[in-house]
Amino acid sequence: SSGNTRLSVARVLSPDIEAAAAGLHRYRDIVELAHNRKISHSDQETAMTYVTHGAHTRQEAAAFFEYLYDFVYKVGQAVGEGPLDFSTT
């Protein structure tokens, strides 16, 4: 991703950051189709079909947030801002 490229260019991309980013991308792959479909098909017929897109488990959603917190925390440390944490907000 472009974010990883920027971190690589800045020479702060670590295996831990890459692993967290990969976890974020796995979740994105699950919900991307649903997001795109909702944005591109906002007509009444599509809205009324009640077809589930992007279904995922509670565990997958929880894992996404764990990867997100890990990514933000480690990137904050890597760029010299210190550990960043927004898990309580």
Short mmCIF file of N, CA, C and O in Angstrom, two decimals:
data_model
loop_
_atom_site.label_atom_id
_atom_site.label_comp_id
_atom_site.label_asym_id
_atom_site.label_seq_id
_atom_site.Cartn_x
_atom_site.Cartn_y
_atom_site.Cartn_z
N SER A 1 0.84 -1.19 0.00
CA SER A 1 0.00 0.00 0.00
C SER A 1 0.88 1.24 0.00
O SER A 1 2.05 1.20 0.31
N SER A 2 0.28 2.38 -0.31
CA SER A 2 1.05 3.62 -0.37
C SER A 2 1.58 4.01 1.01
O SER A 2 2.65 4.57 1.12
N GLY A 3 0.82 3.68 2.07
CA GLY A 3 1.29 3.97 3.42
C GLY A 3 2.54 3.20 3.76
O GLY A 3 3.49 3.73 4.35
N ASN A 4 2.56 1.91 3.40
CA ASN A 4 3.75 1.10 3.64
C ASN A 4 4.93 1.60 2.82
O ASN A 4 6.06 1.56 3.28
N THR A 5 4.66 2.07 1.61
CA THR A 5 5.72 2.61 0.77
C THR A 5 6.34 3.84 1.44
O THR A 5 7.55 3.98 1.48
N ARG A 6 5.49 4.70 1.95
CA ARG A 6 6.01 5.90 2.63
C ARG A 6 6.83 5.53 3.86
O ARG A 6 7.86 6.13 4.14
N LEU A 7 6.37 4.54 4.60
CA LEU A 7 7.12 4.10 5.78
C LEU A 7 8.44 3.47 5.36
O LEU A 7 9.46 3.65 6.02
N SER A 8 8.43 2.75 4.25
CA SER A 8 9.65 2.14 3.73
C SER A 8 10.65 3.20 3.31
O SER A 8 11.83 3.13 3.64
N VAL A 9 10.17 4.21 2.59
CA VAL A 9 11.04 5.31 2.15
C VAL A 9 11.62 6.03 3.36
O VAL A 9 12.79 6.42 3.35
N ALA A 10 10.82 6.19 4.39
CA ALA A 10 11.29 6.85 5.62
C ALA A 10 12.17 5.93 6.46
O ALA A 10 12.68 6.33 7.49
N ARG A 11 12.32 4.68 6.01
CA ARG A 11 13.13 3.67 6.68
C ARG A 11 12.66 3.35 8.09
O ARG A 11 13.46 3.15 9.01
N VAL A 12 11.34 3.30 8.25
CA VAL A 12 10.78 2.94 9.55
C VAL A 12 9.85 1.73 9.45
O VAL A 12 9.25 1.34 10.46
N LEU A 13 9.73 1.14 8.27
CA LEU A 13 8.86 -0.02 8.10
C LEU A 13 9.54 -1.25 8.68
O LEU A 13 10.62 -1.63 8.29
N SER A 14 8.88 -1.85 9.65
CA SER A 14 9.43 -3.03 10.32
C SER A 14 8.54 -4.24 10.01
O SER A 14 7.39 -4.08 9.58
N PRO A 15 9.03 -5.43 10.28
CA PRO A 15 8.19 -6.62 10.11
C PRO A 15 6.91 -6.57 10.96
O PRO A 15 5.85 -7.02 10.52
N ASP A 16 6.98 -5.99 12.15
CA ASP A 16 5.80 -5.88 13.00
C ASP A 16 4.76 -4.95 12.37
O ASP A 16 3.56 -5.23 12.41
N ILE A 17 5.21 -3.84 11.81
CA ILE A 17 4.30 -2.91 11.16
C ILE A 17 3.71 -3.55 9.91
O ILE A 17 2.51 -3.44 9.65
N GLU A 18 4.53 -4.26 9.15
CA GLU A 18 4.03 -4.96 7.96
C GLU A 18 2.98 -6.00 8.33
O GLU A 18 1.97 -6.15 7.63
N ALA A 19 3.19 -6.72 9.42
CA ALA A 19 2.22 -7.74 9.85
C ALA A 19 0.89 -7.10 10.25
O ALA A 19 -0.18 -7.60 9.89
N ALA A 20 0.96 -5.99 10.96
CA ALA A 20 -0.27 -5.29 11.34
C ALA A 20 -0.99 -4.76 10.10
O ALA A 20 -2.22 -4.87 9.99
N ALA A 21 -0.24 -4.22 9.16
CA ALA A 21 -0.84 -3.71 7.92
C ALA A 21 -1.49 -4.84 7.13
O ALA A 21 -2.57 -4.67 6.56
N ALA A 22 -0.87 -6.00 7.11
CA ALA A 22 -1.44 -7.15 6.40
C ALA A 22 -2.77 -7.56 7.04
O ALA A 22 -3.73 -7.91 6.33
N GLY A 23 -2.85 -7.51 8.35
CA GLY A 23 -4.10 -7.81 9.04
C GLY A 23 -5.20 -6.82 8.69
O GLY A 23 -6.35 -7.20 8.49
N LEU A 24 -4.84 -5.55 8.58
CA LEU A 24 -5.81 -4.53 8.18
C LEU A 24 -6.31 -4.79 6.77
O LEU A 24 -7.49 -4.66 6.48
N HIS A 25 -5.41 -5.18 5.88
CA HIS A 25 -5.79 -5.43 4.49
C HIS A 25 -6.68 -6.67 4.36
O HIS A 25 -7.56 -6.70 3.50
N ARG A 26 -6.48 -7.66 5.21
CA ARG A 26 -7.35 -8.84 5.17
C ARG A 26 -8.80 -8.45 5.48
O ARG A 26 -9.74 -8.90 4.82
N TYR A 27 -8.98 -7.60 6.46
CA TYR A 27 -10.32 -7.14 6.80
C TYR A 27 -10.89 -6.28 5.68
O TYR A 27 -12.06 -6.39 5.32
N ARG A 28 -10.06 -5.44 5.11
CA ARG A 28 -10.50 -4.59 3.99
C ARG A 28 -11.01 -5.45 2.86
O ARG A 28 -12.03 -5.13 2.23
N ASP A 29 -10.33 -6.55 2.58
CA ASP A 29 -10.77 -7.44 1.51
C ASP A 29 -12.17 -7.99 1.78
O ASP A 29 -12.94 -8.22 0.85
N ILE A 30 -12.50 -8.20 3.04
CA ILE A 30 -13.82 -8.73 3.41
C ILE A 30 -14.91 -7.69 3.14
O ILE A 30 -15.96 -8.01 2.60
N VAL A 31 -14.68 -6.46 3.52
CA VAL A 31 -15.73 -5.45 3.47
C VAL A 31 -15.70 -4.55 2.23
O VAL A 31 -16.63 -3.81 1.99
N GLU A 32 -14.66 -4.65 1.43
CA GLU A 32 -14.52 -3.75 0.28
C GLU A 32 -15.66 -3.89 -0.73
O GLU A 32 -16.21 -2.89 -1.19
N LEU A 33 -16.04 -5.10 -1.07
CA LEU A 33 -17.12 -5.30 -2.03
C LEU A 33 -18.41 -4.68 -1.52
O LEU A 33 -19.13 -4.01 -2.27
N ALA A 34 -18.71 -4.88 -0.25
CA ALA A 34 -19.93 -4.31 0.32
C ALA A 34 -19.88 -2.79 0.26
O ALA A 34 -20.87 -2.14 -0.10
N HIS A 35 -18.76 -2.21 0.59
CA HIS A 35 -18.61 -0.77 0.56
C HIS A 35 -18.82 -0.26 -0.86
O HIS A 35 -19.58 0.67 -1.10
N ASN A 36 -18.13 -0.87 -1.82
CA ASN A 36 -18.24 -0.42 -3.20
C ASN A 36 -19.66 -0.60 -3.73
O ASN A 36 -20.17 0.25 -4.46
N ARG A 37 -20.29 -1.70 -3.37
CA ARG A 37 -21.65 -1.95 -3.84
C ARG A 37 -22.62 -0.92 -3.27
O ARG A 37 -23.48 -0.41 -3.97
N LYS A 38 -22.48 -0.61 -2.02
CA LYS A 38 -23.38 0.36 -1.39
C LYS A 38 -23.19 1.73 -2.02
O LYS A 38 -24.16 2.44 -2.28
N ILE A 39 -21.96 2.10 -2.30
CA ILE A 39 -21.68 3.41 -2.89
C ILE A 39 -22.16 3.47 -4.34
O ILE A 39 -22.76 4.44 -4.76
N SER A 40 -21.91 2.41 -5.11
CA SER A 40 -22.23 2.45 -6.53
C SER A 40 -23.66 2.06 -6.85
O SER A 40 -24.13 2.27 -7.95
N HIS A 41 -24.39 1.47 -5.92
CA HIS A 41 -25.76 1.02 -6.17
C HIS A 41 -26.71 1.57 -5.12
O HIS A 41 -27.39 0.82 -4.44
N SER A 42 -26.77 2.86 -5.02
CA SER A 42 -27.63 3.43 -4.00
C SER A 42 -29.04 3.71 -4.55
O SER A 42 -29.63 4.72 -4.25
N ASP A 43 -29.53 2.77 -5.36
CA ASP A 43 -30.89 2.91 -5.88
C ASP A 43 -31.86 2.12 -4.99
O ASP A 43 -31.45 1.29 -4.18
N GLN A 44 -33.13 2.35 -5.16
CA GLN A 44 -34.13 1.73 -4.30
C GLN A 44 -34.14 0.21 -4.44
O GLN A 44 -34.22 -0.49 -3.44
N GLU A 45 -34.04 -0.30 -5.66
CA GLU A 45 -34.10 -1.75 -5.85
C GLU A 45 -32.98 -2.45 -5.10
O GLU A 45 -33.20 -3.44 -4.40
N THR A 46 -31.77 -1.93 -5.22
CA THR A 46 -30.63 -2.54 -4.53
C THR A 46 -30.80 -2.41 -3.02
O THR A 46 -30.55 -3.36 -2.28
N ALA A 47 -31.26 -1.27 -2.58
CA ALA A 47 -31.44 -1.05 -1.14
C ALA A 47 -32.50 -1.96 -0.55
O ALA A 47 -32.40 -2.38 0.60
N MET A 48 -33.49 -2.33 -1.34
CA MET A 48 -34.60 -3.12 -0.84
C MET A 48 -34.39 -4.63 -0.97
O MET A 48 -35.22 -5.41 -0.50
N THR A 49 -33.30 -5.07 -1.58
CA THR A 49 -33.09 -6.51 -1.76
C THR A 49 -32.60 -7.19 -0.49
O THR A 49 -32.71 -8.39 -0.35
N TYR A 50 -32.05 -6.45 0.43
CA TYR A 50 -31.58 -6.99 1.70
C TYR A 50 -30.56 -8.11 1.52
O TYR A 50 -30.55 -9.07 2.29
N VAL A 51 -29.75 -8.01 0.50
CA VAL A 51 -28.69 -8.98 0.29
C VAL A 51 -27.52 -8.57 1.17
O VAL A 51 -27.11 -7.40 1.19
N THR A 52 -26.98 -9.50 1.90
CA THR A 52 -25.85 -9.21 2.78
C THR A 52 -24.56 -9.26 1.98
O THR A 52 -24.27 -10.24 1.31
N HIS A 53 -23.81 -8.19 2.07
CA HIS A 53 -22.49 -8.11 1.45
C HIS A 53 -21.48 -7.78 2.54
O HIS A 53 -21.75 -6.98 3.42
N GLY A 54 -20.33 -8.38 2.47
CA GLY A 54 -19.29 -8.06 3.43
C GLY A 54 -19.51 -8.64 4.81
O GLY A 54 -18.98 -8.13 5.79
N ALA A 55 -20.30 -9.71 4.89
CA ALA A 55 -20.54 -10.32 6.21
C ALA A 55 -19.23 -10.79 6.81
O ALA A 55 -18.35 -11.28 6.12
N HIS A 56 -19.09 -10.56 8.08
CA HIS A 56 -17.89 -10.98 8.79
C HIS A 56 -18.26 -11.28 10.23
O HIS A 56 -19.29 -10.85 10.73
N THR A 57 -17.39 -12.03 10.86
CA THR A 57 -17.65 -12.45 12.23
C THR A 57 -17.24 -11.37 13.23
O THR A 57 -16.46 -10.46 12.90
N ARG A 58 -17.75 -11.50 14.40
CA ARG A 58 -17.35 -10.60 15.49
C ARG A 58 -15.84 -10.71 15.74
O ARG A 58 -15.17 -9.73 16.02
N GLN A 59 -15.31 -11.93 15.61
CA GLN A 59 -13.88 -12.14 15.82
C GLN A 59 -13.06 -11.43 14.74
O GLN A 59 -11.99 -10.88 15.03
N GLU A 60 -13.55 -11.44 13.50
CA GLU A 60 -12.84 -10.72 12.43
C GLU A 60 -12.84 -9.22 12.68
O GLU A 60 -11.83 -8.54 12.46
N ALA A 61 -13.94 -8.69 13.15
CA ALA A 61 -14.01 -7.26 13.47
C ALA A 61 -13.08 -6.93 14.65
O ALA A 61 -12.36 -5.92 14.61
N ALA A 62 -13.07 -7.77 15.66
CA ALA A 62 -12.19 -7.55 16.81
C ALA A 62 -10.73 -7.63 16.38
O ALA A 62 -9.90 -6.81 16.82
N ALA A 63 -10.40 -8.57 15.50
CA ALA A 63 -9.03 -8.69 15.01
C ALA A 63 -8.63 -7.44 14.24
O ALA A 63 -7.49 -6.96 14.36
N PHE A 64 -9.55 -6.88 13.45
CA PHE A 64 -9.27 -5.65 12.72
C PHE A 64 -8.83 -4.54 13.69
O PHE A 64 -7.83 -3.87 13.46
N PHE A 65 -9.59 -4.37 14.77
CA PHE A 65 -9.23 -3.31 15.72
C PHE A 65 -7.90 -3.60 16.41
O PHE A 65 -7.12 -2.68 16.66
N GLU A 66 -7.63 -4.84 16.70
CA GLU A 66 -6.33 -5.18 17.30
C GLU A 66 -5.19 -4.83 16.34
O GLU A 66 -4.18 -4.26 16.75
N TYR A 67 -5.35 -5.19 15.05
CA TYR A 67 -4.33 -4.83 14.06
C TYR A 67 -4.21 -3.31 13.92
O TYR A 67 -3.11 -2.78 13.79
N LEU A 68 -5.34 -2.62 13.95
CA LEU A 68 -5.32 -1.17 13.83
C LEU A 68 -4.57 -0.53 14.99
O LEU A 68 -3.69 0.32 14.80
N TYR A 69 -4.88 -0.94 16.21
CA TYR A 69 -4.20 -0.40 17.39
C TYR A 69 -2.71 -0.70 17.34
O TYR A 69 -1.87 0.15 17.64
N ASP A 70 -2.37 -1.94 16.96
CA ASP A 70 -0.97 -2.34 16.86
C ASP A 70 -0.23 -1.50 15.82
O ASP A 70 0.87 -1.02 16.06
N PHE A 71 -0.86 -1.32 14.67
CA PHE A 71 -0.25 -0.55 13.59
C PHE A 71 0.01 0.89 14.03
O PHE A 71 1.12 1.40 13.90
N VAL A 72 -1.01 1.54 14.57
CA VAL A 72 -0.88 2.94 14.97
C VAL A 72 0.16 3.09 16.08
O VAL A 72 0.99 4.00 16.06
N TYR A 73 0.15 2.20 17.04
CA TYR A 73 1.09 2.23 18.15
C TYR A 73 2.53 2.13 17.63
O TYR A 73 3.40 2.93 17.98
N LYS A 74 2.77 1.14 16.77
CA LYS A 74 4.14 0.90 16.30
C LYS A 74 4.61 1.95 15.31
O LYS A 74 5.79 2.31 15.31
N VAL A 75 3.73 2.45 14.48
CA VAL A 75 4.12 3.53 13.57
C VAL A 75 4.44 4.78 14.37
O VAL A 75 5.42 5.47 14.09
N GLY A 76 3.65 5.07 15.39
CA GLY A 76 3.94 6.23 16.24
C GLY A 76 5.33 6.14 16.86
O GLY A 76 6.08 7.12 16.87
N GLN A 77 5.68 4.97 17.32
CA GLN A 77 7.03 4.78 17.88
C GLN A 77 8.09 4.93 16.79
O GLN A 77 9.12 5.56 17.01
N ALA A 78 7.83 4.35 15.63
CA ALA A 78 8.82 4.34 14.55
C ALA A 78 9.12 5.73 14.01
O ALA A 78 10.24 6.01 13.62
N VAL A 79 8.12 6.61 14.00
CA VAL A 79 8.34 7.94 13.45
C VAL A 79 8.74 8.96 14.52
O VAL A 79 8.89 10.14 14.24
N GLY A 80 8.92 8.50 15.75
CA GLY A 80 9.42 9.38 16.79
C GLY A 80 8.36 10.15 17.56
O GLY A 80 8.67 11.02 18.36
N GLU A 81 7.09 9.82 17.36
CA GLU A 81 6.01 10.48 18.10
C GLU A 81 5.73 9.79 19.42
O GLU A 81 4.99 10.30 20.24
N GLY A 82 6.29 8.63 19.59
CA GLY A 82 5.98 7.83 20.77
C GLY A 82 4.80 6.95 20.49
O GLY A 82 4.15 7.06 19.45
N PRO A 83 4.50 6.07 21.40
CA PRO A 83 3.38 5.15 21.17
C PRO A 83 2.05 5.92 21.10
O PRO A 83 1.75 6.72 21.97
N LEU A 84 1.32 5.69 20.03
CA LEU A 84 0.01 6.32 19.88
C LEU A 84 -1.06 5.30 20.22
O LEU A 84 -0.95 4.14 19.86
N ASP A 85 -2.08 5.74 20.89
CA ASP A 85 -3.15 4.83 21.28
C ASP A 85 -4.47 5.58 21.27
O ASP A 85 -4.61 6.58 21.94
N PHE A 86 -5.41 5.11 20.47
CA PHE A 86 -6.73 5.69 20.49
C PHE A 86 -7.78 4.63 20.81
O PHE A 86 -8.96 4.82 20.59
N SER A 87 -7.34 3.52 21.37
CA SER A 87 -8.25 2.42 21.66
C SER A 87 -9.28 2.78 22.73
O SER A 87 -10.32 2.14 22.84
N THR A 88 -9.02 3.80 23.51
CA THR A 88 -9.96 4.18 24.57
C THR A 88 -10.91 5.28 24.12
O THR A 88 -11.79 5.65 24.87
N THR A 89 -10.71 5.80 22.91
CA THR A 89 -11.60 6.88 22.43
C THR A 89 -12.70 6.34 21.56
O THR A 89 -12.65 5.29 21.04
#
